Tab-separated table of N, CA, C and O in Angstrom:
chain	number	residue	atom	x	y	z
G	1230	ASP	N	-4.706	-9.251	-3.662
G	1230	ASP	CA	-3.964	-9.938	-5.282
G	1230	ASP	C	-4.936	-9.806	-6.298
G	1230	ASP	O	-4.578	-9.396	-7.332
G	1231	ARG	N	-6.105	-9.970	-5.828
G	1231	ARG	CA	-7.549	-10.181	-6.988
G	1231	ARG	C	-7.389	-8.172	-7.585
G	1231	ARG	O	-7.788	-8.293	-8.501
G	1232	PHE	N	-7.744	-7.468	-6.289
G	1232	PHE	CA	-7.586	-6.191	-6.726
G	1232	PHE	C	-6.469	-5.593	-7.332
G	1232	PHE	O	-6.908	-5.153	-8.406
G	1233	PHE	N	-5.088	-5.900	-7.422
G	1233	PHE	CA	-4.016	-5.320	-8.137
G	1233	PHE	C	-4.204	-6.355	-9.667
G	1233	PHE	O	-3.900	-5.587	-10.948
G	1234	ALA	N	-4.780	-7.112	-9.714
G	1234	ALA	CA	-4.935	-8.067	-10.868
G	1234	ALA	C	-5.947	-7.219	-11.792
G	1234	ALA	O	-6.070	-7.108	-12.914
G	1235	ALA	N	-7.282	-6.739	-11.316
G	1235	ALA	CA	-8.167	-6.408	-11.701
G	1235	ALA	C	-7.676	-4.992	-12.219
G	1235	ALA	O	-8.416	-4.686	-13.343
G	1236	VAL	N	-7.062	-4.204	-11.076
G	1236	VAL	CA	-6.438	-2.719	-11.922
G	1236	VAL	C	-5.415	-2.967	-12.827
G	1236	VAL	O	-5.522	-2.567	-14.017
G	1237	ALA	N	-4.740	-4.051	-13.038
G	1237	ALA	CA	-3.696	-4.117	-14.086
G	1237	ALA	C	-4.381	-4.624	-15.129
G	1237	ALA	O	-3.907	-4.056	-16.477
G	1238	ASP	N	-5.513	-5.389	-15.269
G	1238	ASP	CA	-6.560	-5.621	-16.504
G	1238	ASP	C	-7.136	-4.334	-16.973
G	1238	ASP	O	-7.199	-4.697	-18.135
G	1239	ARG	N	-7.417	-3.180	-16.476
G	1239	ARG	CA	-8.048	-2.148	-17.089
G	1239	ARG	C	-6.943	-1.608	-17.764
G	1239	ARG	O	-7.233	-0.764	-18.630
G	1240	ARG	N	-6.012	-1.880	-17.556
G	1240	ARG	CA	-4.832	-0.960	-18.407
G	1240	ARG	C	-4.822	0.557	-18.504
G	1240	ARG	O	-4.358	1.168	-19.472
G	1241	LEU	N	-5.086	0.943	-17.087
G	1241	LEU	CA	-5.260	2.228	-17.296
G	1241	LEU	C	-4.375	2.690	-15.941
G	1241	LEU	O	-4.387	2.085	-15.039
G	1242	VAL	N	-4.007	4.171	-16.138
G	1242	VAL	CA	-2.991	4.634	-14.792
G	1242	VAL	C	-4.095	5.417	-13.484
G	1242	VAL	O	-5.380	5.775	-14.509
G	1243	ARG	N	-4.070	5.046	-12.539
G	1243	ARG	CA	-5.210	5.401	-11.520
G	1243	ARG	C	-4.857	6.381	-10.865
G	1243	ARG	O	-4.621	6.285	-9.504
G	1244	PRO	N	-4.735	7.859	-11.223
G	1244	PRO	CA	-4.035	8.760	-10.215
G	1244	PRO	C	-5.028	9.129	-9.184
G	1244	PRO	O	-6.502	9.019	-9.416
G	1245	SER	N	-4.668	9.165	-7.927
G	1245	SER	CA	-5.710	9.942	-6.997
G	1245	SER	C	-5.100	10.938	-6.063
G	1245	SER	O	-3.831	11.298	-6.413
G	1246	VAL	N	-6.106	11.285	-5.515
G	1246	VAL	CA	-5.174	12.182	-4.182
G	1246	VAL	C	-5.654	11.571	-2.871
G	1246	VAL	O	-6.376	10.958	-2.550
G	1247	ARG	N	-5.088	12.171	-2.045
G	1247	ARG	CA	-4.818	11.673	-0.417
G	1247	ARG	C	-4.702	12.774	0.404
G	1247	ARG	O	-3.607	13.629	0.020
G	1248	ALA	N	-4.779	12.502	1.470
G	1248	ALA	CA	-4.893	13.780	2.588
G	1248	ALA	C	-4.311	13.425	3.837
G	1248	ALA	O	-4.902	11.825	4.307
G	1249	ILE	N	-3.223	13.841	4.497
G	1249	ILE	CA	-2.669	13.748	5.492
G	1249	ILE	C	-3.561	14.617	6.602
G	1249	ILE	O	-2.944	15.692	6.588
G	1250	VAL	N	-4.633	14.474	7.593
G	1250	VAL	CA	-5.242	15.369	8.159
G	1250	VAL	C	-4.589	15.084	9.534
G	1250	VAL	O	-4.821	14.147	10.094
G	1251	GLN	N	-4.086	16.581	9.812
G	1251	GLN	CA	-3.418	16.220	11.338
G	1251	GLN	C	-4.280	17.576	12.094
G	1251	GLN	O	-4.766	18.448	11.843
G	1252	SER	N	-4.510	17.035	13.175
G	1252	SER	CA	-5.369	18.122	14.210
G	1252	SER	C	-4.765	18.062	15.616
G	1252	SER	O	-3.478	17.154	15.776
G	1253	GLU	N	-4.887	18.623	16.663
G	1253	GLU	CA	-4.735	18.514	18.001
G	1253	GLU	C	-4.491	17.095	18.820
G	1253	GLU	O	-3.614	16.882	19.444
G	1254	ARG	N	-5.533	16.486	18.331
G	1254	ARG	CA	-5.434	14.720	18.976
G	1254	ARG	C	-5.004	13.866	17.778
G	1254	ARG	O	-5.178	13.021	18.358
G	1255	GLY	N	-4.354	14.202	16.998
G	1255	GLY	CA	-3.362	13.344	16.264
G	1255	GLY	C	-4.057	13.108	14.697
G	1255	GLY	O	-4.025	14.665	14.106
G	1256	PHE	N	-3.948	12.346	13.978
G	1256	PHE	CA	-4.202	12.013	12.463
G	1256	PHE	C	-5.501	11.565	12.505
G	1256	PHE	O	-5.903	10.376	12.895
G	1257	LEU	N	-6.000	11.691	11.504
G	1257	LEU	CA	-7.514	11.224	11.029
G	1257	LEU	C	-6.950	10.241	9.742
G	1257	LEU	O	-6.752	10.381	8.428
G	1258	VAL	N	-7.589	9.214	9.763
G	1258	VAL	CA	-7.252	8.056	8.980
G	1258	VAL	C	-8.771	7.398	8.694
G	1258	VAL	O	-9.430	7.620	9.742
G	1259	GLN	N	-8.815	6.378	8.154
G	1259	GLN	CA	-9.624	5.484	7.536
G	1259	GLN	C	-9.657	4.106	7.638
G	1259	GLN	O	-8.443	3.766	6.887
G	1260	ARG	N	-10.235	3.324	7.964
G	1260	ARG	CA	-10.106	1.794	7.889
G	1260	ARG	C	-11.548	1.272	6.491
G	1260	ARG	O	-12.612	1.629	7.191
G	1261	PRO	N	-10.844	1.074	5.675
G	1261	PRO	CA	-12.124	0.531	4.599
G	1261	PRO	C	-12.791	-0.536	5.262
G	1261	PRO	O	-12.529	-1.457	5.571
G	1262	THR	N	-14.343	-0.275	4.986
G	1262	THR	CA	-14.965	-1.570	5.141
G	1262	THR	C	-15.172	-2.491	4.112
G	1262	THR	O	-15.526	-3.797	4.774
G	1263	ASP	N	-14.681	-2.313	3.085
G	1263	ASP	CA	-14.866	-3.836	1.818
G	1263	ASP	C	-14.045	-4.382	2.143
G	1263	ASP	O	-13.847	-5.262	1.108
G	1264	ASN	N	-12.470	-4.069	2.713
G	1264	ASN	CA	-11.544	-5.114	2.751
G	1264	ASN	C	-11.090	-5.194	4.090
G	1264	ASN	O	-10.169	-4.493	4.561
G	1265	VAL	N	-11.177	-6.229	4.627
G	1265	VAL	CA	-10.835	-6.363	6.187
G	1265	VAL	C	-9.311	-6.908	6.295
G	1265	VAL	O	-9.205	-6.447	7.296
G	1266	GLN	N	-8.937	-7.084	5.479
G	1266	GLN	CA	-7.553	-7.138	5.610
G	1266	GLN	C	-6.469	-6.269	5.353
G	1266	GLN	O	-5.440	-6.196	5.724
G	1267	CYS	N	-7.077	-4.862	4.926
G	1267	CYS	CA	-7.090	-3.252	4.701
G	1267	CYS	C	-6.382	-2.905	6.300
G	1267	CYS	O	-7.179	-3.080	6.489
G	1268	ASN	N	-5.349	-2.059	5.944
G	1268	ASN	CA	-5.065	-1.620	7.515
G	1268	ASN	C	-5.573	-0.035	7.143
G	1268	ASN	O	-6.240	-0.059	6.024
G	1269	TYR	N	-5.345	0.768	7.710
G	1269	TYR	CA	-5.840	2.014	7.863
G	1269	TYR	C	-5.411	2.778	6.653
G	1269	TYR	O	-3.968	2.512	6.059
G	1270	ALA	N	-6.139	3.778	5.803
G	1270	ALA	CA	-5.894	4.680	5.042
G	1270	ALA	C	-6.037	5.977	4.699
G	1270	ALA	O	-7.044	6.707	5.887
G	1271	PHE	N	-4.901	6.740	4.478
G	1271	PHE	CA	-5.674	8.310	4.216
G	1271	PHE	C	-6.775	8.544	3.515
G	1271	PHE	O	-7.042	8.003	2.548
G	1272	LEU	N	-7.369	9.580	3.863
G	1272	LEU	CA	-8.787	10.051	2.786
G	1272	LEU	C	-8.122	10.274	1.891
G	1272	LEU	O	-7.360	11.011	1.695
G	1273	GLY	N	-9.219	9.901	0.952
G	1273	GLY	CA	-8.964	10.547	-0.749
G	1273	GLY	C	-9.802	9.759	-1.539
G	1273	GLY	O	-10.514	9.054	-1.138
G	1274	GLY	N	-9.392	9.662	-2.832
G	1274	GLY	CA	-9.940	9.282	-4.108
G	1274	GLY	C	-9.556	9.287	-5.197
G	1274	GLY	O	-8.280	10.014	-5.497
G	1275	GLU	N	-10.406	8.478	-6.026
G	1275	GLU	CA	-9.708	8.665	-7.307
G	1275	GLU	C	-9.989	10.339	-8.121
G	1275	GLU	O	-10.931	10.462	-8.306
G	1276	TYR	N	-8.685	10.625	-8.520
G	1276	TYR	CA	-8.766	11.871	-9.457
G	1276	TYR	C	-9.636	11.519	-10.847
G	1276	TYR	O	-9.933	10.818	-11.763
G	1277	GLU	N	-10.648	12.272	-10.975
G	1277	GLU	CA	-11.212	12.496	-12.341
G	1277	GLU	C	-11.211	13.919	-12.917
G	1277	GLU	O	-10.625	14.781	-12.741
G	1278	TRP	N	-11.375	13.352	-14.180
G	1278	TRP	CA	-11.031	14.780	-15.267
G	1278	TRP	C	-11.357	15.865	-14.964
G	1278	TRP	O	-12.878	15.559	-14.649
G	1279	GLY	N	-10.574	16.936	-15.092
G	1279	GLY	CA	-11.277	18.215	-14.923
G	1279	GLY	C	-11.034	18.728	-13.371
G	1279	GLY	O	-11.404	19.730	-12.935
G	1280	ASP	N	-10.816	17.733	-12.549
G	1280	ASP	CA	-10.970	17.890	-10.934
G	1280	ASP	C	-9.317	18.561	-10.846
G	1280	ASP	O	-8.312	18.606	-11.554
G	1281	SER	N	-9.255	19.531	-9.832
G	1281	SER	CA	-8.264	20.472	-9.479
G	1281	SER	C	-7.511	19.116	-7.748
G	1281	SER	O	-8.799	18.919	-7.583
G	1282	PHE	N	-6.635	19.624	-7.557
G	1282	PHE	CA	-6.574	18.723	-6.250
G	1282	PHE	C	-6.943	19.014	-5.277
G	1282	PHE	O	-8.135	17.846	-4.824
G	1283	THR	N	-7.378	20.354	-4.704
G	1283	THR	CA	-8.178	20.735	-4.093
G	1283	THR	C	-9.829	20.215	-4.286
G	1283	THR	O	-10.185	20.119	-3.249
G	1284	SER	N	-10.573	20.546	-5.382
G	1284	SER	CA	-11.587	20.109	-5.418
G	1284	SER	C	-11.976	18.931	-5.547
G	1284	SER	O	-12.924	18.655	-4.527
G	1285	ARG	N	-10.927	18.193	-5.637
G	1285	ARG	CA	-10.950	16.244	-5.633
G	1285	ARG	C	-11.027	16.072	-4.010
G	1285	ARG	O	-12.099	15.467	-3.446
G	1286	LEU	N	-10.056	16.703	-3.145
G	1286	LEU	CA	-10.181	16.381	-1.850
G	1286	LEU	C	-11.191	16.622	-1.223
G	1286	LEU	O	-11.337	16.066	-0.402
G	1287	ALA	N	-11.448	17.745	-1.838
G	1287	ALA	CA	-12.760	18.524	-0.730
G	1287	ALA	C	-13.655	17.794	-0.964
G	1287	ALA	O	-14.609	17.333	-0.143
G	1288	ARG	N	-14.149	17.133	-2.023
G	1288	ARG	CA	-14.998	16.132	-2.378
G	1288	ARG	C	-15.111	14.950	-1.497
G	1288	ARG	O	-16.112	14.391	-1.097
G	1289	GLU	N	-13.730	14.324	-1.696
G	1289	GLU	CA	-13.532	12.758	-1.029
G	1289	GLU	C	-13.893	13.357	0.513
G	1289	GLU	O	-14.274	12.237	0.983
G	1290	PHE	N	-13.415	14.078	1.207
G	1290	PHE	CA	-13.616	14.729	2.785
G	1290	PHE	C	-14.800	14.632	2.684
G	1290	PHE	O	-15.114	14.027	4.087
G	1291	GLU	N	-15.721	15.645	2.169
G	1291	GLU	CA	-17.102	15.675	2.547
G	1291	GLU	C	-17.716	14.479	2.517
G	1291	GLU	O	-18.766	13.965	3.386
G	1292	GLU	N	-17.600	13.574	1.503
G	1292	GLU	CA	-18.078	12.000	1.453
G	1292	GLU	C	-18.172	11.291	2.276
G	1292	GLU	O	-18.637	10.415	2.795
G	1293	GLU	N	-16.843	11.467	2.890
G	1293	GLU	CA	-16.111	10.191	3.718
G	1293	GLU	C	-16.280	10.705	5.236
G	1293	GLU	O	-16.173	10.052	6.277
G	1294	THR	N	-16.507	11.870	5.453
G	1294	THR	CA	-16.387	12.322	7.023
G	1294	THR	C	-17.741	13.278	7.259
G	1294	THR	O	-18.056	13.420	8.295
G	1295	ASN	N	-18.375	13.717	6.121
G	1295	ASN	CA	-19.543	14.436	6.349
G	1295	ASN	C	-19.458	15.816	6.881
G	1295	ASN	O	-20.113	16.660	7.488
G	1296	ALA	N	-18.314	16.049	6.691
G	1296	ALA	CA	-17.952	17.736	7.080
G	1296	ALA	C	-17.084	18.258	6.005
G	1296	ALA	O	-16.737	17.549	4.747
G	1297	ARG	N	-16.813	19.540	6.312
G	1297	ARG	CA	-16.467	20.305	4.956
G	1297	ARG	C	-14.739	20.596	5.137
G	1297	ARG	O	-14.481	21.323	5.933
G	1298	LEU	N	-14.168	20.660	3.885
G	1298	LEU	CA	-12.474	21.043	4.241
G	1298	LEU	C	-12.563	22.304	4.012
G	1298	LEU	O	-12.975	22.818	2.977
G	1299	LEU	N	-11.864	23.074	4.809
G	1299	LEU	CA	-11.811	24.540	4.585
G	1299	LEU	C	-10.176	25.066	3.979
G	1299	LEU	O	-10.347	25.723	3.297
G	1300	ARG	N	-9.254	23.977	4.317
G	1300	ARG	CA	-8.176	24.418	3.795
G	1300	ARG	C	-6.960	23.177	3.695
G	1300	ARG	O	-7.388	22.277	4.180
G	1301	ALA	N	-6.651	23.359	2.455
G	1301	ALA	CA	-5.455	22.117	1.969
G	1301	ALA	C	-4.196	22.767	1.628
G	1301	ALA	O	-4.131	23.817	0.796
G	1302	ASP	N	-3.323	22.197	1.561
G	1302	ASP	CA	-1.700	23.060	1.486
G	1302	ASP	C	-1.143	21.499	0.817
G	1302	ASP	O	-1.176	20.372	1.187
G	1303	TYR	N	-1.081	21.862	-0.640
G	1303	TYR	CA	-0.194	20.680	-1.365
G	1303	TYR	C	1.160	20.567	-1.138
G	1303	TYR	O	1.727	21.308	-0.674
G	1304	ARG	N	1.758	19.259	-0.724
G	1304	ARG	CA	2.748	19.338	-0.122
G	1304	ARG	C	3.686	18.362	-1.090
G	1304	ARG	O	4.926	18.547	-1.174
G	1305	PHE	N	3.522	17.095	-1.511
G	1305	PHE	CA	4.058	16.340	-2.411
G	1305	PHE	C	3.650	15.524	-3.243
G	1305	PHE	O	2.530	15.470	-2.929
G	1306	VAL	N	4.218	14.851	-4.314
G	1306	VAL	CA	3.419	14.044	-5.178
G	1306	VAL	C	4.453	12.471	-4.940
G	1306	VAL	O	5.719	12.541	-4.489
G	1307	VAL	N	3.576	11.443	-5.081
G	1307	VAL	CA	4.268	10.223	-5.090
G	1307	VAL	C	3.762	9.471	-6.276
G	1307	VAL	O	2.676	9.756	-6.838
G	1308	GLU	N	4.965	9.004	-6.953
G	1308	GLU	CA	4.760	8.355	-8.396
G	1308	GLU	C	5.118	7.023	-8.440
G	1308	GLU	O	5.544	6.327	-7.756
């Protein structure tokens, strides 16, 4: 509730990119360490001005996994 109140107080739209990462072993998700109440989430982050979908996703993927994103396919948008 505090998170949503803080976001609402900013009065800004926060577009973000998320990735559904699938491999032979299953799906790659993360569990945020800053919120013990949170369940698993897809990798990604807040979009910054000038980013493309792929550039932001590659940057977030590298930050969160220390691995390099080789390919990304845009599939859909959620509004």
